[in-house]
Amino acid sequence: MQKATDIDNTKKFNELFSRLSSNSADEQKRAIEEINEMIIEMNEKDSNLIFTKELFDKMDKMIEEKEICLENAFVLLKSIGCWNVLKNVFNYGFYESSLNQRFKKMIIEEELKKEEKEEKLLVDLFECFIFLNFCFPPNSLSICVPCLLKSSSNKEENKDAQTEVEVALIALSGAGYCYVERELYLNEIKEIIEYHKEHHNLTRIAYQSAWMFLIKRIIFENSLEEIIVNELHFGREAAKELEELSKCVDGRRKEGWKGGKETKEELLLMKWIETLWVYFFHCKLWNEDFADLINSLVRVFRIAKDNHREIRKECIYVLEEAARNRSVTVGDLLVSGGAVDAFLEEIHKSTMDDKITIKSLEFFFNISNRLKKEDDERKEAKRKAAKRKVLEKMEEEGYEDTIFCFKGMLYFLCMNYEHRMACNVSYYFVNV
């Protein structure tokens, strides 16, 4: 049953949307600005109720009958799409709509032109298609990716150019996993990242999006790891971004903020944490920046743990993935105030939910696997030293009590979340 607030939001949006078909182009722009402000305030539930197949079908009809100009339709659709990517929200309204079919047809027609193509139109079509489908247009990679990267390479120092670059990079980052030949993107995306490191010309979301697009390509081409890790120094750059963005969360903590609407900086912090998960999941090349990067993530976790549950939870997921990644050393996780300390703090909480419990147990399970005996004498010496440090930290935190607390709920967790976990929870701790 819909709540009154849900009905009010839907009604307000529909009223604003209905104004588009009866106004001039300039009046439409003003109405779209109001709609954009409303979109920024939306939550996922609002999105699913409002951005339906019927809405996009109606927009398609308005374009057909020239009740809204294509330029204004693009502005509105990009606003919806950017919001989707920023908040990781996907609904099927556009995918199933006649407007989606219209855009597919327009892309094909433009690509088939023998004379010079309308590049601006293609960029607009590509961006809207990617934002609302979360994928590249089929059979268009060889045109789509270079086209968007060219738009992303605009170095003009004005707000319109910065917005153009930002939207193109967000679209590229939100297109999911798809094989793209490195000749189509590598030099361009490297130049975009390197130019920003020197001139700071990108917005924060644009910079994160450039990295996300590049890191997703590792799944198809392992050789990119050397470029990302040692040439472009992702770890160092990501740590700096985490430190800066965490200040907005820290400020709220100092003010005693408890819950409520996220700021743009907090949403962007979540996007960087998501990028780190993708990075640790795919990248297997060690770098000395890992320890600082992990510690920056732990600092975000500690800042957020009392007043931002989602950020705290995402940090836990990334740290568990880092422990699973064998290119991250146990030493990287053991640095004073680091990941091991964070998990030991977390598992003492009475308010842990089941998924966080699983991630905590998996973290120690992964460390246990990493501390198995080595044949090489030098590696064995390092292993024993690391094992000693882990045990000392656990003893300081009273891990025996934690084991006892987990035993009562382990059967439920195994049955409902992680079937492959051992039945004896002490395995995750004692056998370290």
GROMACS .gro file of C-alpha atoms in nm:
model
  432
    1MET     CA    1   0.000   0.000   0.000
    2GLN     CA    2   0.137   0.341  -0.101
    3LYS     CA    3   0.208   0.590   0.177
    4ALA     CA    4   0.072   0.944   0.153
    5THR     CA    5   0.424   1.082   0.094
    6ASP     CA    6   0.474   0.841  -0.201
    7ILE     CA    7   0.145   0.953  -0.354
    8ASP     CA    8   0.234   1.320  -0.296
    9ASN     CA    9   0.574   1.282  -0.466
   10THR     CA   10   0.422   1.099  -0.764
   11LYS     CA   11   0.148   1.361  -0.793
   12LYS     CA   12   0.399   1.648  -0.774
   13PHE     CA   13   0.618   1.491  -1.042
   14ASN     CA   14   0.322   1.424  -1.273
   15GLU     CA   15   0.206   1.784  -1.236
   16LEU     CA   16   0.551   1.914  -1.329
   17PHE     CA   17   0.580   1.667  -1.615
   18SER     CA   18   0.238   1.762  -1.759
   19ARG     CA   19   0.357   2.123  -1.789
   20LEU     CA   20   0.616   2.017  -2.047
   21SER     CA   21   0.361   1.947  -2.321
   22SER     CA   22   0.195   2.290  -2.304
   23ASN     CA   23   0.493   2.525  -2.271
   24SER     CA   24   0.741   2.692  -2.499
   25ALA     CA   25   1.098   2.558  -2.518
   26ASP     CA   26   1.219   2.815  -2.261
   27GLU     CA   27   0.929   2.740  -2.025
   28GLN     CA   28   1.002   2.372  -2.066
   29LYS     CA   29   1.360   2.436  -1.952
   30ARG     CA   30   1.233   2.605  -1.635
   31ALA     CA   31   0.994   2.315  -1.569
   32ILE     CA   32   1.280   2.068  -1.625
   33GLU     CA   33   1.495   2.259  -1.373
   34GLU     CA   34   1.218   2.210  -1.115
   35ILE     CA   35   1.192   1.841  -1.205
   36ASN     CA   36   1.571   1.807  -1.170
   37GLU     CA   37   1.557   1.953  -0.819
   38MET     CA   38   1.290   1.699  -0.732
   39ILE     CA   39   1.493   1.413  -0.879
   40ILE     CA   40   1.789   1.503  -0.654
   41GLU     CA   41   1.560   1.458  -0.350
   42MET     CA   42   1.421   1.121  -0.464
   43ASN     CA   43   1.485   0.787  -0.304
   44GLU     CA   44   1.479   0.449  -0.479
   45LYS     CA   45   1.114   0.390  -0.397
   46ASP     CA   46   1.015   0.721  -0.557
   47SER     CA   47   1.219   0.627  -0.864
   48ASN     CA   48   1.041   0.294  -0.911
   49LEU     CA   49   0.699   0.455  -0.873
   50ILE     CA   50   0.768   0.746  -1.109
   51PHE     CA   51   1.011   0.631  -1.380
   52THR     CA   52   0.783   0.371  -1.532
   53LYS     CA   53   0.737   0.235  -1.885
   54GLU     CA   54   0.423   0.450  -1.909
   55LEU     CA   55   0.622   0.768  -1.834
   56PHE     CA   56   0.885   0.695  -2.102
   57ASP     CA   57   0.616   0.591  -2.351
   58LYS     CA   58   0.447   0.924  -2.286
   59MET     CA   59   0.773   1.109  -2.344
   60ASP     CA   60   0.819   0.920  -2.670
   61LYS     CA   61   0.474   1.034  -2.781
   62MET     CA   62   0.554   1.394  -2.681
   63ILE     CA   63   0.870   1.383  -2.895
   64GLU     CA   64   0.674   1.233  -3.187
   65GLU     CA   65   0.408   1.506  -3.165
   66LYS     CA   66   0.672   1.777  -3.110
   67GLU     CA   67   0.530   1.870  -2.769
   68ILE     CA   68   0.883   1.859  -2.630
   69CYS     CA   69   1.199   1.929  -2.826
   70LEU     CA   70   1.462   1.658  -2.840
   71GLU     CA   71   1.721   1.880  -2.670
   72ASN     CA   72   1.502   1.930  -2.363
   73ALA     CA   73   1.411   1.561  -2.355
   74PHE     CA   74   1.782   1.477  -2.345
   75VAL     CA   75   1.839   1.717  -2.054
   76LEU     CA   76   1.563   1.554  -1.851
   77LEU     CA   77   1.668   1.198  -1.935
   78LYS     CA   78   2.032   1.266  -1.848
   79SER     CA   79   1.926   1.406  -1.513
   80ILE     CA   80   1.728   1.088  -1.442
   81GLY     CA   81   2.019   0.876  -1.564
   82CYS     CA   82   2.292   1.053  -1.364
   83TRP     CA   83   2.081   1.008  -1.053
   84ASN     CA   84   2.042   0.635  -1.133
   85VAL     CA   85   2.419   0.588  -1.165
   86LEU     CA   86   2.504   0.797  -0.858
   87LYS     CA   87   2.265   0.599  -0.637
   88ASN     CA   88   2.311   0.260  -0.811
   89VAL     CA   89   1.941   0.241  -0.892
   90PHE     CA   90   1.811   0.049  -1.191
   91ASN     CA   91   1.450   0.022  -1.303
   92TYR     CA   92   1.316  -0.140  -1.617
   93GLY     CA   93   1.079   0.139  -1.721
   94PHE     CA   94   1.298   0.276  -2.000
   95TYR     CA   95   1.423  -0.065  -2.112
   96GLU     CA   96   1.067  -0.177  -2.192
   97SER     CA   97   0.951   0.154  -2.343
   98SER     CA   98   0.891   0.276  -2.697
   99LEU     CA   99   1.137   0.561  -2.625
  100ASN     CA  100   1.416   0.306  -2.591
  101GLN     CA  101   1.326   0.167  -2.932
  102ARG     CA  102   1.321   0.518  -3.078
  103PHE     CA  103   1.674   0.588  -2.950
  104LYS     CA  104   1.805   0.254  -3.080
  105LYS     CA  105   1.666   0.336  -3.423
  106MET     CA  106   1.810   0.690  -3.417
  107ILE     CA  107   2.155   0.556  -3.321
  108ILE     CA  108   2.152   0.303  -3.605
  109GLU     CA  109   2.035   0.563  -3.857
  110GLU     CA  110   2.304   0.809  -3.750
  111GLU     CA  111   2.577   0.544  -3.766
  112LEU     CA  112   2.470   0.438  -4.116
  113LYS     CA  113   2.499   0.789  -4.258
  114LYS     CA  114   2.759   0.810  -4.531
  115GLU     CA  115   2.800   1.184  -4.490
  116GLU     CA  116   2.942   1.343  -4.176
  117LYS     CA  117   2.763   1.224  -3.862
  118GLU     CA  118   2.601   1.458  -3.609
  119GLU     CA  119   2.846   1.399  -3.327
  120LYS     CA  120   2.654   1.600  -3.066
  121LEU     CA  121   2.335   1.406  -3.139
  122LEU     CA  122   2.522   1.075  -3.111
  123VAL     CA  123   2.675   1.175  -2.776
  124ASP     CA  124   2.330   1.268  -2.640
  125LEU     CA  125   2.179   0.942  -2.764
  126PHE     CA  126   2.465   0.729  -2.631
  127GLU     CA  127   2.453   0.895  -2.289
  128CYS     CA  128   2.076   0.857  -2.250
  129PHE     CA  129   2.086   0.497  -2.372
  130ILE     CA  130   2.367   0.399  -2.132
  131PHE     CA  131   2.222   0.584  -1.834
  132LEU     CA  132   1.883   0.418  -1.864
  133ASN     CA  133   1.990   0.071  -1.984
  134PHE     CA  134   2.320   0.042  -1.788
  135CYS     CA  135   2.495  -0.093  -2.098
  136PHE     CA  136   2.650   0.022  -2.424
  137PRO     CA  137   2.424   0.032  -2.731
  138PRO     CA  138   2.454  -0.304  -2.909
  139ASN     CA  139   2.701  -0.313  -3.201
  140SER     CA  140   2.802   0.050  -3.141
  141LEU     CA  141   3.119   0.020  -2.930
  142SER     CA  142   3.358   0.128  -3.203
  143ILE     CA  143   3.171   0.459  -3.236
  144CYS     CA  144   3.023   0.501  -2.888
  145VAL     CA  145   3.338   0.477  -2.673
  146PRO     CA  146   3.562   0.710  -2.882
  147CYS     CA  147   3.270   0.953  -2.915
  148LEU     CA  148   3.216   0.977  -2.539
  149LEU     CA  149   3.590   0.993  -2.468
  150LYS     CA  150   3.625   1.281  -2.714
  151SER     CA  151   3.348   1.461  -2.526
  152SER     CA  152   3.527   1.378  -2.198
  153SER     CA  153   3.853   1.531  -2.324
  154ASN     CA  154   3.716   1.885  -2.344
  155LYS     CA  155   3.960   2.100  -2.145
  156GLU     CA  156   3.766   2.428  -2.160
  157GLU     CA  157   3.740   2.590  -1.818
  158ASN     CA  158   3.373   2.679  -1.797
  159LYS     CA  159   3.072   2.524  -1.624
  160ASP     CA  160   2.904   2.396  -1.942
  161ALA     CA  161   3.221   2.219  -2.059
  162GLN     CA  162   3.275   2.071  -1.712
  163THR     CA  163   2.917   1.940  -1.708
  164GLU     CA  164   2.961   1.792  -2.057
  165VAL     CA  165   3.278   1.609  -1.945
  166GLU     CA  166   3.117   1.491  -1.622
  167VAL     CA  167   2.808   1.345  -1.793
  168ALA     CA  168   3.016   1.164  -2.059
  169LEU     CA  169   3.244   1.004  -1.798
  170ILE     CA  170   2.955   0.903  -1.571
  171ALA     CA  171   2.793   0.737  -1.873
  172LEU     CA  172   3.113   0.546  -1.953
  173SER     CA  173   3.150   0.430  -1.592
  174GLY     CA  174   2.787   0.320  -1.569
  175ALA     CA  175   2.789   0.101  -1.880
  176GLY     CA  176   2.880  -0.217  -1.693
  177TYR     CA  177   3.127  -0.481  -1.810
  178CYS     CA  178   3.181  -0.507  -2.181
  179TYR     CA  179   3.490  -0.589  -2.385
  180VAL     CA  180   3.632  -0.278  -2.548
  181GLU     CA  181   3.947  -0.293  -2.761
  182ARG     CA  182   4.220  -0.099  -2.582
  183GLU     CA  183   4.293   0.102  -2.898
  184LEU     CA  184   3.949   0.261  -2.857
  185TYR     CA  185   4.006   0.399  -2.509
  186LEU     CA  186   4.343   0.349  -2.335
  187ASN     CA  187   4.545   0.650  -2.449
  188GLU     CA  188   4.246   0.881  -2.410
  189ILE     CA  189   4.142   0.770  -2.060
  190LYS     CA  190   4.506   0.779  -1.941
  191GLU     CA  191   4.539   1.134  -2.072
  192ILE     CA  192   4.216   1.238  -1.897
  193ILE     CA  193   4.339   1.098  -1.563
  194GLU     CA  194   4.693   1.233  -1.595
  195TYR     CA  195   4.574   1.578  -1.703
  196HIS     CA  196   4.345   1.595  -1.400
  197LYS     CA  197   4.626   1.496  -1.163
  198GLU     CA  198   4.821   1.797  -1.287
  199HIS     CA  199   4.546   2.054  -1.348
  200HIS     CA  200   4.248   1.935  -1.133
  201ASN     CA  201   4.005   2.013  -1.413
  202LEU     CA  202   3.752   1.734  -1.346
  203THR     CA  203   3.470   1.731  -1.094
  204ARG     CA  204   3.506   1.467  -0.824
  205ILE     CA  205   3.236   1.244  -0.972
  206ALA     CA  206   3.397   1.275  -1.317
  207TYR     CA  207   3.736   1.169  -1.178
  208GLN     CA  208   3.587   0.868  -0.998
  209SER     CA  209   3.398   0.773  -1.315
  210ALA     CA  210   3.715   0.781  -1.526
  211TRP     CA  211   3.884   0.538  -1.286
  212MET     CA  212   3.579   0.311  -1.268
  213PHE     CA  213   3.560   0.283  -1.647
  214LEU     CA  214   3.929   0.190  -1.667
  215ILE     CA  215   3.929  -0.055  -1.375
  216LYS     CA  216   3.630  -0.246  -1.516
  217ARG     CA  217   3.838  -0.323  -1.824
  218ILE     CA  218   4.082  -0.535  -1.617
  219ILE     CA  219   3.844  -0.828  -1.638
  220PHE     CA  220   3.922  -0.850  -2.011
  221GLU     CA  221   4.285  -0.740  -2.008
  222ASN     CA  222   4.516  -0.821  -1.714
  223SER     CA  223   4.798  -0.610  -1.856
  224LEU     CA  224   4.603  -0.300  -1.752
  225GLU     CA  225   4.694  -0.375  -1.389
  226GLU     CA  226   5.050  -0.247  -1.439
  227ILE     CA  227   4.917   0.080  -1.584
  228ILE     CA  228   4.651   0.129  -1.315
  229VAL     CA  229   4.865   0.031  -1.016
  230ASN     CA  230   5.221   0.139  -1.095
  231GLU     CA  231   5.188   0.397  -1.372
  232LEU     CA  232   4.873   0.589  -1.278
  233HIS     CA  233   4.901   0.508  -0.903
  234PHE     CA  234   4.534   0.437  -0.839
  235GLY     CA  235   4.595   0.344  -0.474
  236ARG     CA  236   4.754   0.679  -0.395
  237GLU     CA  237   4.484   0.875  -0.579
  238ALA     CA  238   4.196   0.680  -0.424
  239ALA     CA  239   4.339   0.727  -0.073
  240LYS     CA  240   4.351   1.105  -0.127
  241GLU     CA  241   3.991   1.110  -0.247
  242LEU     CA  242   3.873   0.903   0.052
  243GLU     CA  243   4.050   1.135   0.294
  244GLU     CA  244   3.891   1.445   0.140
  245LEU     CA  245   3.540   1.304   0.109
  246SER     CA  246   3.542   1.154   0.459
  247LYS     CA  247   3.562   1.508   0.602
  248CYS     CA  248   3.196   1.565   0.511
  249VAL     CA  249   3.094   1.256   0.710
  250ASP     CA  250   3.325   1.352   0.998
  251GLY     CA  251   3.167   1.699   1.004
  252ARG     CA  252   2.824   1.549   1.045
  253ARG     CA  253   2.946   1.324   1.324
  254LYS     CA  254   3.082   1.625   1.512
  255GLU     CA  255   2.744   1.794   1.471
  256GLY     CA  256   2.571   1.487   1.616
  257TRP     CA  257   2.390   1.402   1.290
  258LYS     CA  258   2.193   1.077   1.294
  259GLY     CA  259   2.055   0.957   0.963
  260GLY     CA  260   1.864   1.160   0.704
  261LYS     CA  261   1.933   1.250   0.343
  262GLU     CA  262   2.284   1.190   0.214
  263THR     CA  263   2.486   1.480   0.082
  264LYS     CA  264   2.632   1.470  -0.267
  265GLU     CA  265   2.975   1.416  -0.109
  266GLU     CA  266   2.850   1.113   0.084
  267LEU     CA  267   2.700   0.962  -0.231
  268LEU     CA  268   3.031   1.018  -0.407
  269LEU     CA  269   3.217   0.859  -0.117
  270MET     CA  270   2.997   0.552  -0.166
  271LYS     CA  271   3.091   0.551  -0.536
  272TRP     CA  272   3.463   0.555  -0.448
  273ILE     CA  273   3.411   0.267  -0.204
  274GLU     CA  274   3.231   0.076  -0.481
  275THR     CA  275   3.529   0.147  -0.710
  276LEU     CA  276   3.762   0.000  -0.446
  277TRP     CA  277   3.556  -0.318  -0.431
  278VAL     CA  278   3.584  -0.357  -0.810
  279TYR     CA  279   3.957  -0.283  -0.783
  280PHE     CA  280   4.030  -0.544  -0.515
  281PHE     CA  281   3.805  -0.798  -0.686
  282HIS     CA  282   3.986  -0.775  -1.021
  283CYS     CA  283   4.337  -0.643  -0.957
  284LYS     CA  284   4.600  -0.897  -0.847
  285LEU     CA  285   4.912  -0.677  -0.861
  286TRP     CA  286   5.063  -0.565  -0.528
  287ASN     CA  287   5.176  -0.208  -0.472
  288GLU     CA  288   5.323  -0.026  -0.172
  289ASP     CA  289   5.020   0.208  -0.179
  290PHE     CA  290   4.794  -0.076  -0.056
  291ALA     CA  291   4.859  -0.024   0.316
  292ASP     CA  292   4.780   0.350   0.300
  293LEU     CA  293   4.474   0.286   0.086
  294ILE     CA  294   4.339   0.026   0.329
  295ASN     CA  295   4.408   0.253   0.625
  296SER     CA  296   4.223   0.538   0.452
  297LEU     CA  297   3.927   0.305   0.406
  298VAL     CA  298   3.943   0.202   0.772
  299ARG     CA  299   3.940   0.570   0.874
  300VAL     CA  300   3.626   0.621   0.665
  301PHE     CA  301   3.472   0.315   0.836
  302ARG     CA  302   3.547   0.454   1.183
  303ILE     CA  303   3.417   0.799   1.099
  304ALA     CA  304   3.096   0.657   0.950
  305LYS     CA  305   3.025   0.370   1.188
  306ASP     CA  306   2.816   0.569   1.437
  307ASN     CA  307   2.609   0.774   1.195
  308HIS     CA  308   2.618   0.633   0.843
  309ARG     CA  309   2.527   0.266   0.834
  310GLU     CA  310   2.551   0.222   0.455
  311ILE     CA  311   2.901   0.367   0.428
  312ARG     CA  312   3.014   0.154   0.723
  313LYS     CA  313   2.866  -0.160   0.565
  314GLU     CA  314   3.026  -0.093   0.224
  315CYS     CA  315   3.365  -0.042   0.393
  316ILE     CA  316   3.330  -0.385   0.557
  317TYR     CA  317   3.251  -0.546   0.220
  318VAL     CA  318   3.559  -0.389   0.057
  319LEU     CA  319   3.793  -0.482   0.344
  320GLU     CA  320   3.671  -0.842   0.331
  321GLU     CA  321   3.736  -0.846  -0.044
  322ALA     CA  322   4.085  -0.703   0.017
  323ALA     CA  323   4.157  -0.990   0.258
  324ARG     CA  324   4.045  -1.233  -0.012
  325ASN     CA  325   4.284  -1.073  -0.265
  326ARG     CA  326   4.619  -1.251  -0.232
  327SER     CA  327   4.808  -0.953  -0.370
  328VAL     CA  328   4.716  -0.768  -0.048
  329THR     CA  329   4.957  -0.888   0.219
  330VAL     CA  330   4.852  -0.974   0.575
  331GLY     CA  331   5.096  -0.699   0.673
  332ASP     CA  332   4.887  -0.448   0.476
  333LEU     CA  333   4.584  -0.555   0.680
  334LEU     CA  334   4.774  -0.557   1.011
  335VAL     CA  335   4.915  -0.203   1.007
  336SER     CA  336   4.834  -0.031   1.337
  337GLY     CA  337   4.474   0.085   1.337
  338GLY     CA  338   4.410  -0.110   1.017
  339ALA     CA  339   4.164  -0.366   0.885
  340VAL     CA  340   4.216  -0.636   1.150
  341ASP     CA  341   4.150  -0.384   1.428
  342ALA     CA  342   3.835  -0.263   1.249
  343PHE     CA  343   3.691  -0.615   1.222
  344LEU     CA  344   3.777  -0.696   1.583
  345GLU     CA  345   3.591  -0.384   1.689
  346GLU     CA  346   3.296  -0.476   1.469
  347ILE     CA  347   3.248  -0.835   1.586
  348HIS     CA  348   3.203  -0.723   1.947
  349LYS     CA  349   2.893  -0.522   1.856
  350SER     CA  350   2.558  -0.654   1.971
  351THR     CA  351   2.392  -0.474   1.679
  352MET     CA  352   2.569  -0.661   1.398
  353ASP     CA  353   2.338  -0.781   1.126
  354ASP     CA  354   2.378  -1.124   0.967
  355LYS     CA  355   2.549  -1.006   0.650
  356ILE     CA  356   2.809  -0.807   0.843
  357THR     CA  357   2.866  -1.111   1.066
  358ILE     CA  358   2.928  -1.326   0.760
  359LYS     CA  359   3.171  -1.073   0.615
  360SER     CA  360   3.357  -1.055   0.947
  361LEU     CA  361   3.388  -1.432   0.969
  362GLU     CA  362   3.497  -1.451   0.606
  363PHE     CA  363   3.762  -1.185   0.672
  364PHE     CA  364   3.924  -1.397   0.944
  365PHE     CA  365   3.875  -1.713   0.739
  366ASN     CA  366   4.071  -1.548   0.455
  367ILE     CA  367   4.347  -1.440   0.693
  368SER     CA  368   4.359  -1.796   0.828
  369ASN     CA  369   4.409  -1.929   0.475
  370ARG     CA  370   4.683  -1.676   0.413
  371LEU     CA  371   4.878  -1.787   0.721
  372LYS     CA  372   4.928  -2.150   0.629
  373LYS     CA  373   5.279  -2.291   0.663
  374GLU     CA  374   5.529  -2.204   0.390
  375ASP     CA  375   5.809  -2.423   0.253
  376ASP     CA  376   6.029  -2.121   0.188
  377GLU     CA  377   6.216  -2.033   0.512
  378ARG     CA  378   6.198  -1.656   0.462
  379LYS     CA  379   5.826  -1.668   0.387
  380GLU     CA  380   5.774  -1.898   0.686
  381ALA     CA  381   5.946  -1.647   0.916
  382LYS     CA  382   5.718  -1.368   0.788
  383ARG     CA  383   5.416  -1.594   0.829
  384LYS     CA  384   5.500  -1.669   1.193
  385ALA     CA  385   5.553  -1.300   1.269
  386ALA     CA  386   5.219  -1.208   1.111
  387LYS     CA  387   5.043  -1.493   1.292
  388ARG     CA  388   5.185  -1.373   1.623
  389LYS     CA  389   5.055  -1.021   1.561
  390VAL     CA  390   4.708  -1.144   1.467
  391LEU     CA  391   4.686  -1.361   1.780
  392GLU     CA  392   4.807  -1.078   2.002
  393LYS     CA  393   4.540  -0.846   1.863
  394MET     CA  394   4.271  -1.111   1.911
  395GLU     CA  395   4.379  -1.182   2.268
  396GLU     CA  396   4.376  -0.810   2.349
  397GLU     CA  397   4.018  -0.788   2.220
  398GLY     CA  398   3.896  -1.100   2.405
  399TYR     CA  399   3.820  -1.299   2.092
  400GLU     CA  400   3.735  -1.612   2.293
  401ASP     CA  401   3.416  -1.440   2.412
  402THR     CA  402   3.338  -1.345   2.055
  403ILE     CA  403   3.365  -1.708   1.943
  404PHE     CA  404   3.118  -1.812   2.212
  405CYS     CA  405   2.871  -1.542   2.106
  406PHE     CA  406   2.884  -1.649   1.741
  407LYS     CA  407   2.825  -2.019   1.808
  408GLY     CA  408   2.458  -1.975   1.887
  409MET     CA  409   2.378  -1.809   1.555
  410LEU     CA  410   2.618  -1.988   1.322
  411TYR     CA  411   2.375  -2.260   1.211
  412PHE     CA  412   2.121  -1.997   1.105
  413LEU     CA  413   2.388  -1.800   0.919
  414CYS     CA  414   2.521  -2.106   0.737
  415MET     CA  415   2.176  -2.214   0.626
  416ASN     CA  416   2.067  -1.870   0.509
  417TYR     CA  417   2.374  -1.691   0.381
  418GLU     CA  418   2.692  -1.891   0.331
  419HIS     CA  419   2.653  -2.266   0.282
  420ARG     CA  420   3.026  -2.340   0.256
  421MET     CA  421   3.125  -2.206   0.599
  422ALA     CA  422   3.259  -2.456   0.850
  423CYS     CA  423   3.030  -2.559   1.134
  424ASN     CA  424   3.292  -2.487   1.399
  425VAL     CA  425   3.318  -2.110   1.420
  426SER     CA  426   3.638  -2.128   1.627
  427TYR     CA  427   3.815  -2.248   1.311
  428TYR     CA  428   3.809  -1.890   1.187
  429PHE     CA  429   3.997  -1.767   1.490
  430VAL     CA  430   4.193  -2.039   1.671
  431ASN     CA  431   4.344  -2.187   1.355
  432VAL     CA  432   4.491  -1.854   1.256
   0.00000   0.00000   0.00000
